[in-house]
Structures are given as C-alpha cells and as structure tokens.
CSV table of C-alpha atoms in Angstrom, one decimal:
chain,number,residue,atom,x,y,z
A,21,MET,CA,39.2,28.3,5.3
A,22,THR,CA,40.9,27.0,2.2
A,23,THR,CA,43.7,28.0,-0.6
A,24,ALA,CA,42.7,27.7,-4.6
A,25,LEU,CA,41.8,24.3,-5.0
A,26,LEU,CA,44.6,22.8,-1.9
A,27,LEU,CA,43.8,22.8,1.3
A,28,THR,CA,40.5,21.6,1.9
A,29,ALA,CA,39.5,18.8,4.5
A,30,CYS,CA,38.8,16.6,1.6
A,31,GLY,CA,41.6,17.4,-1.4
A,32,GLY,CA,45.4,17.3,-1.0
A,33,GLY,CA,47.5,20.8,-0.8
A,34,ASP,CA,50.9,22.2,0.1
A,35,GLY,CA,50.8,25.9,2.1
A,36,THR,CA,49.8,27.1,5.0
A,37,PRO,CA,46.7,28.8,5.9
A,38,LYS,CA,45.7,32.5,5.1
A,39,ALA,CA,43.3,34.7,6.1
A,40,ASN,CA,40.3,33.9,5.7
A,41,ASP,CA,41.9,30.7,4.6
A,42,LYS,CA,39.7,28.3,7.0
A,43,ILE,CA,38.4,25.1,5.1
A,44,LYS,CA,36.1,24.7,6.8
A,45,GLY,CA,36.0,20.9,4.9
A,46,ALA,CA,34.4,18.0,3.7
A,47,ASP,CA,35.5,21.5,5.4
A,48,THR,CA,31.4,19.0,6.3
A,49,SER,CA,28.3,19.9,10.2
A,50,ALA,CA,28.6,21.9,13.7
A,51,PRO,CA,28.4,19.7,16.9
A,52,ALA,CA,25.6,16.5,16.2
A,53,SER,CA,23.4,19.3,17.0
A,54,ALA,CA,23.6,21.9,14.7
A,55,SER,CA,24.3,20.0,11.8
A,56,PRO,CA,21.5,18.1,9.0
A,57,ASP,CA,19.1,16.5,10.7
A,58,ALA,CA,19.4,13.1,9.6
A,59,SER,CA,18.1,9.6,10.5
A,60,ALA,CA,21.5,8.1,9.3
A,61,SER,CA,22.3,5.6,11.5
A,62,GLU,CA,21.9,6.1,15.5
A,63,ASP,CA,23.2,3.1,16.1
A,64,ALA,CA,27.2,3.9,14.5
A,65,ASP,CA,29.0,4.8,18.0
A,66,ARG,CA,28.7,8.5,16.6
A,67,PRO,CA,31.1,11.0,18.6
A,68,ASP,CA,30.7,14.0,20.4
A,69,ILE,CA,31.4,16.8,18.2
A,70,THR,CA,30.3,20.4,19.9
A,71,LEU,CA,31.8,23.6,18.3
A,72,PRO,CA,32.0,26.2,20.9
A,73,GLY,CA,30.1,29.4,21.1
A,74,ASP,CA,31.9,31.2,18.8
A,75,VAL,CA,31.8,29.2,15.8
A,76,LYS,CA,28.5,28.6,13.8
A,77,ASP,CA,28.1,26.3,11.1
A,78,GLU,CA,24.4,26.8,9.0
A,79,PHE,CA,23.8,24.4,6.6
A,80,GLU,CA,21.5,26.2,4.6
A,81,GLY,CA,18.5,23.5,2.7
A,82,TRP,CA,19.7,20.3,3.2
A,83,LYS,CA,16.8,18.5,3.9
A,84,THR,CA,15.7,17.0,0.1
A,85,GLY,CA,13.3,14.4,1.2
A,86,ASP,CA,14.2,11.5,0.5
A,87,ALA,CA,15.7,9.3,2.9
A,88,THR,CA,19.0,8.1,1.4
A,89,LYS,CA,20.0,11.6,-0.5
A,90,ASP,CA,19.6,13.0,3.6
A,91,ALA,CA,21.5,11.0,5.8
A,92,ILE,CA,24.5,11.0,2.4
A,93,LEU,CA,23.9,15.0,3.4
A,94,ALA,CA,24.0,15.0,7.0
A,95,ASP,CA,27.1,12.8,7.3
A,96,ALA,CA,29.3,15.6,4.9
A,97,GLY,CA,28.5,18.2,6.8
A,98,ARG,CA,29.1,15.9,10.3
A,99,ALA,CA,32.4,15.9,8.0
A,100,GLN,CA,32.7,19.0,7.6
A,101,THR,CA,32.4,19.4,11.8
A,102,ALA,CA,34.6,17.2,12.4
A,103,THR,CA,37.3,19.0,10.7
A,104,ASN,CA,36.0,22.5,11.9
A,105,ASP,CA,36.7,21.0,15.8
A,106,ALA,CA,40.5,19.6,14.8
A,107,ILE,CA,41.2,23.3,14.6
A,108,ILE,CA,39.8,25.2,17.5
A,109,LYS,CA,41.6,22.0,19.4
A,110,GLY,CA,44.3,22.2,17.6
A,111,THR,CA,44.4,18.3,16.4
A,112,PRO,CA,44.4,16.5,14.3
A,113,ASN,CA,43.4,13.1,16.1
A,114,THR,CA,39.8,13.9,17.0
A,115,PRO,CA,37.3,10.7,16.9
A,116,GLY,CA,35.8,12.9,14.4
A,117,LEU,CA,38.3,13.1,11.9
A,118,ALA,CA,38.4,9.2,11.1
A,119,PHE,CA,35.3,9.1,12.0
A,120,TYR,CA,33.9,11.0,9.0
A,121,TYR,CA,36.6,11.0,6.3
A,122,LYS,CA,38.6,7.8,4.9
A,123,GLY,CA,41.7,6.9,2.7
A,124,LYS,CA,42.6,10.0,0.6
A,125,ALA,CA,40.3,12.6,2.2
A,126,LEU,CA,41.2,11.0,6.1
A,127,SER,CA,45.1,11.6,4.7
A,128,SER,CA,44.6,15.5,3.7
A,129,SER,CA,42.4,16.4,6.2
A,130,THR,CA,44.9,16.0,8.8
A,131,ARG,CA,47.0,17.5,7.3
A,132,TRP,CA,45.3,20.1,6.3
A,133,VAL,CA,44.5,20.6,10.0
A,134,GLN,CA,48.7,20.4,11.3
A,135,LYS,CA,49.4,23.4,9.2
A,136,TRP,CA,46.8,25.1,11.2
A,137,LEU,CA,48.2,24.4,13.9
A,138,ASP,CA,51.9,24.8,13.1
A,139,SER,CA,50.9,28.6,12.0
A,140,GLY,CA,49.3,28.8,15.3
A,141,ILE,CA,46.3,29.8,14.7
A,142,THR,CA,42.3,28.8,14.8
A,143,TYR,CA,39.2,31.1,13.9
A,144,THR,CA,36.3,32.4,14.6
A,145,GLY,CA,32.6,33.2,13.5
A,146,THR,CA,30.1,31.4,10.7
A,147,THR,CA,30.7,29.6,8.1
A,148,ARG,CA,27.2,28.4,5.6
A,149,TYR,CA,27.3,25.2,3.2
A,150,TYR,CA,24.4,25.8,0.4
A,151,SER,CA,23.4,24.9,-3.1
A,152,PRO,CA,23.7,20.8,-2.6
A,153,LYS,CA,23.8,18.5,-4.6
A,154,VAL,CA,23.9,14.8,-4.2
A,155,GLU,CA,24.3,11.9,-6.7
A,156,ILE,CA,23.7,8.3,-5.8
A,157,PHE,CA,26.3,6.2,-7.4
A,158,ASP,CA,24.9,2.6,-6.1
A,159,SER,CA,24.2,1.3,-2.6
A,160,LYS,CA,27.9,2.1,-1.3
A,161,SER,CA,29.0,5.3,-2.5
A,162,ALA,CA,27.5,8.5,-4.2
A,163,GLY,CA,28.5,12.2,-4.5
A,164,VAL,CA,28.2,15.4,-2.9
A,165,SER,CA,28.4,18.9,-4.2
A,166,TYR,CA,28.2,22.2,-2.2
A,167,CYS,CA,28.9,25.8,-1.4
A,168,ALA,CA,30.4,27.1,1.7
A,169,ASP,CA,30.0,31.0,2.3
A,170,GLU,CA,32.8,31.8,4.6
A,171,THR,CA,32.7,35.8,5.0
A,172,GLU,CA,31.8,35.5,8.1
A,173,ALA,CA,34.7,33.2,8.9
A,174,TYR,CA,38.4,35.1,10.8
A,175,ASN,CA,41.5,33.2,12.0
A,176,LYS,CA,42.2,34.2,15.1
A,177,ASP,CA,45.6,33.9,16.1
A,178,ARG,CA,45.7,30.5,18.9
A,179,LYS,CA,47.8,33.0,21.4
A,180,THR,CA,47.3,36.1,21.8
A,181,LYS,CA,43.4,35.4,21.0
A,182,LYS,CA,43.7,38.4,18.3
A,183,VAL,CA,40.8,38.2,14.8
A,184,ASP,CA,42.1,38.9,11.9
A,185,ARG,CA,38.9,40.3,10.5
A,186,THR,CA,40.0,41.4,6.8
A,187,PRO,CA,37.0,41.9,4.4
A,188,ALA,CA,36.8,38.5,2.7
A,189,GLY,CA,35.7,39.3,-1.2
A,190,LYS,CA,35.0,36.1,-3.8
A,191,ASP,CA,37.6,33.9,-2.7
A,192,ALA,CA,35.4,33.4,0.8
A,193,TYR,CA,33.3,31.4,-1.6
A,194,VAL,CA,34.0,27.7,-1.9
A,195,LEU,CA,32.1,25.2,-4.0
A,196,TYR,CA,33.6,21.3,-2.8
A,197,ASN,CA,33.0,18.3,-5.0
A,198,THR,CA,33.5,15.3,-2.9
A,199,ARG,CA,33.4,11.3,-2.6
A,200,LEU,CA,31.5,9.3,0.6
A,201,GLU,CA,31.2,5.6,1.3
A,202,LYS,CA,28.0,3.8,3.2
A,203,THR,CA,30.0,1.7,5.7
A,204,GLY,CA,29.1,-1.7,7.2
A,205,ARG,CA,27.6,0.0,10.2
A,206,GLY,CA,25.6,3.3,7.8
A,207,VAL,CA,28.5,6.0,8.2
A,208,TRP,CA,28.3,7.9,5.1
A,209,GLN,CA,32.3,8.5,5.4
A,210,THR,CA,33.9,11.4,3.0
A,211,SER,CA,36.8,9.2,1.2
A,212,ASP,CA,38.4,11.5,-1.3
A,213,GLY,CA,37.4,15.2,-2.7
A,214,THR,CA,38.4,18.9,-4.7
A,215,SER,CA,37.5,22.5,-4.1
A,216,VAL,CA,37.5,25.1,-6.3
A,217,ARG,CA,38.4,29.1,-4.1
A,218,GLY,CA,36.2,31.6,-5.6
A,219,SER,CA,34.2,29.5,-8.4
A,220,LYS,CA,31.9,31.4,-10.3
A,221,THR,CA,29.4,28.5,-8.9
A,222,CYS,CA,28.9,29.9,-5.1
A,223,VAL,CA,29.1,33.7,-5.4
A,224,ARG,CA,26.6,35.9,-4.1
C-alpha cells in the first residue's frame, strides 16, 4: 500500500511503509494469468510474473470492449503486479519493473520497493482494482486512472512471518492517475503518475 500522496509505484515520496501501507501499484496486475486479459503484443517477450498463492490482485471492470483501451489497461495492471512481485521477492531489480515502467515511474517504483526491503516487511492478502478510466492522448500515449481497495492486504514481517491485521480505514482506498507510453514493441509502459490515499472517489 502507500502513504498519502507518497510512496507509490508511480509517484515519488519518502518515508517507510506502515501497517496496511501496501502499494499495489501503477502499484498495475497479478501474475500474467491473473492480470486483465489483453491481446497486447504477445511477441514482446513479456516477463513471467507469478504472485504466490497468498497474494492476489483482482481487477474489476478492466474490460471496455475497445481493443486499444483494453491493451492499455492490461499493461497498467501488469505494472501494478510487477511492483507487488518485486516487493514480495525483496528486490527492486526484477525484470517486470524495467519492462512495465520507465522514467520517473521506474525510479519511484524501485525506490518504493527498496523501502519495503529496508523496513523488513512484505505483505499478504488481496488488493482490488476498480473504476478504471482510459483517455487516449495519441497513438503512443494515454492516461489511466483507477481505484485500489487494500482493506484485505496486510503487512507481513519478512523474518518472523507475523502478519499485521490491524483493521484498515479509509486510507486503504487509493486513487491512481498514471501516464503510459507505447514502446516500439507495443508495450504500454507507465512513465509517470500520482496517487491519493483516502480519496473519497474510491471509498466504498
């Protein structure tokens, strides 16, 4: 999860992860099989990202029926799962991060993963992503906003495996706004973004 306006996969920030402060972020999808289905360039040599059985990313309503928008959403989701995968593995150098992020978003996501590692925690549970909106700027750039519900995701001590199940409040709901840019291989990489924790738009 993330801390208000900071520590997101796509936004900058300083500090350390707190209880229920998991970023699932730009935090975009679970293992490739659990991410939003997309026909987005299967020839792009996408990295194999598979989350462990106790961790799930669920995407609600990430299908628009428009092929281009669905491809954009799919890669936004995969970026989230790439971040989660890196947090769980305890390394900011996973193939998924460099594949689905670039520029400011890549720098901030690697810093965020490192903060988790430095804090000695990982996480377990389910994060739900919903209310996605896509705006296509041109043939190679787009914007994606969506909400995350982290009420069922919990921090876990990396050494003791103890899970912190402190009840989550409204801060467990996060609004993400991201920019994606299409590569020559047809991959929509997240290049920048922001997040708002506790957003009234997302609380449900």
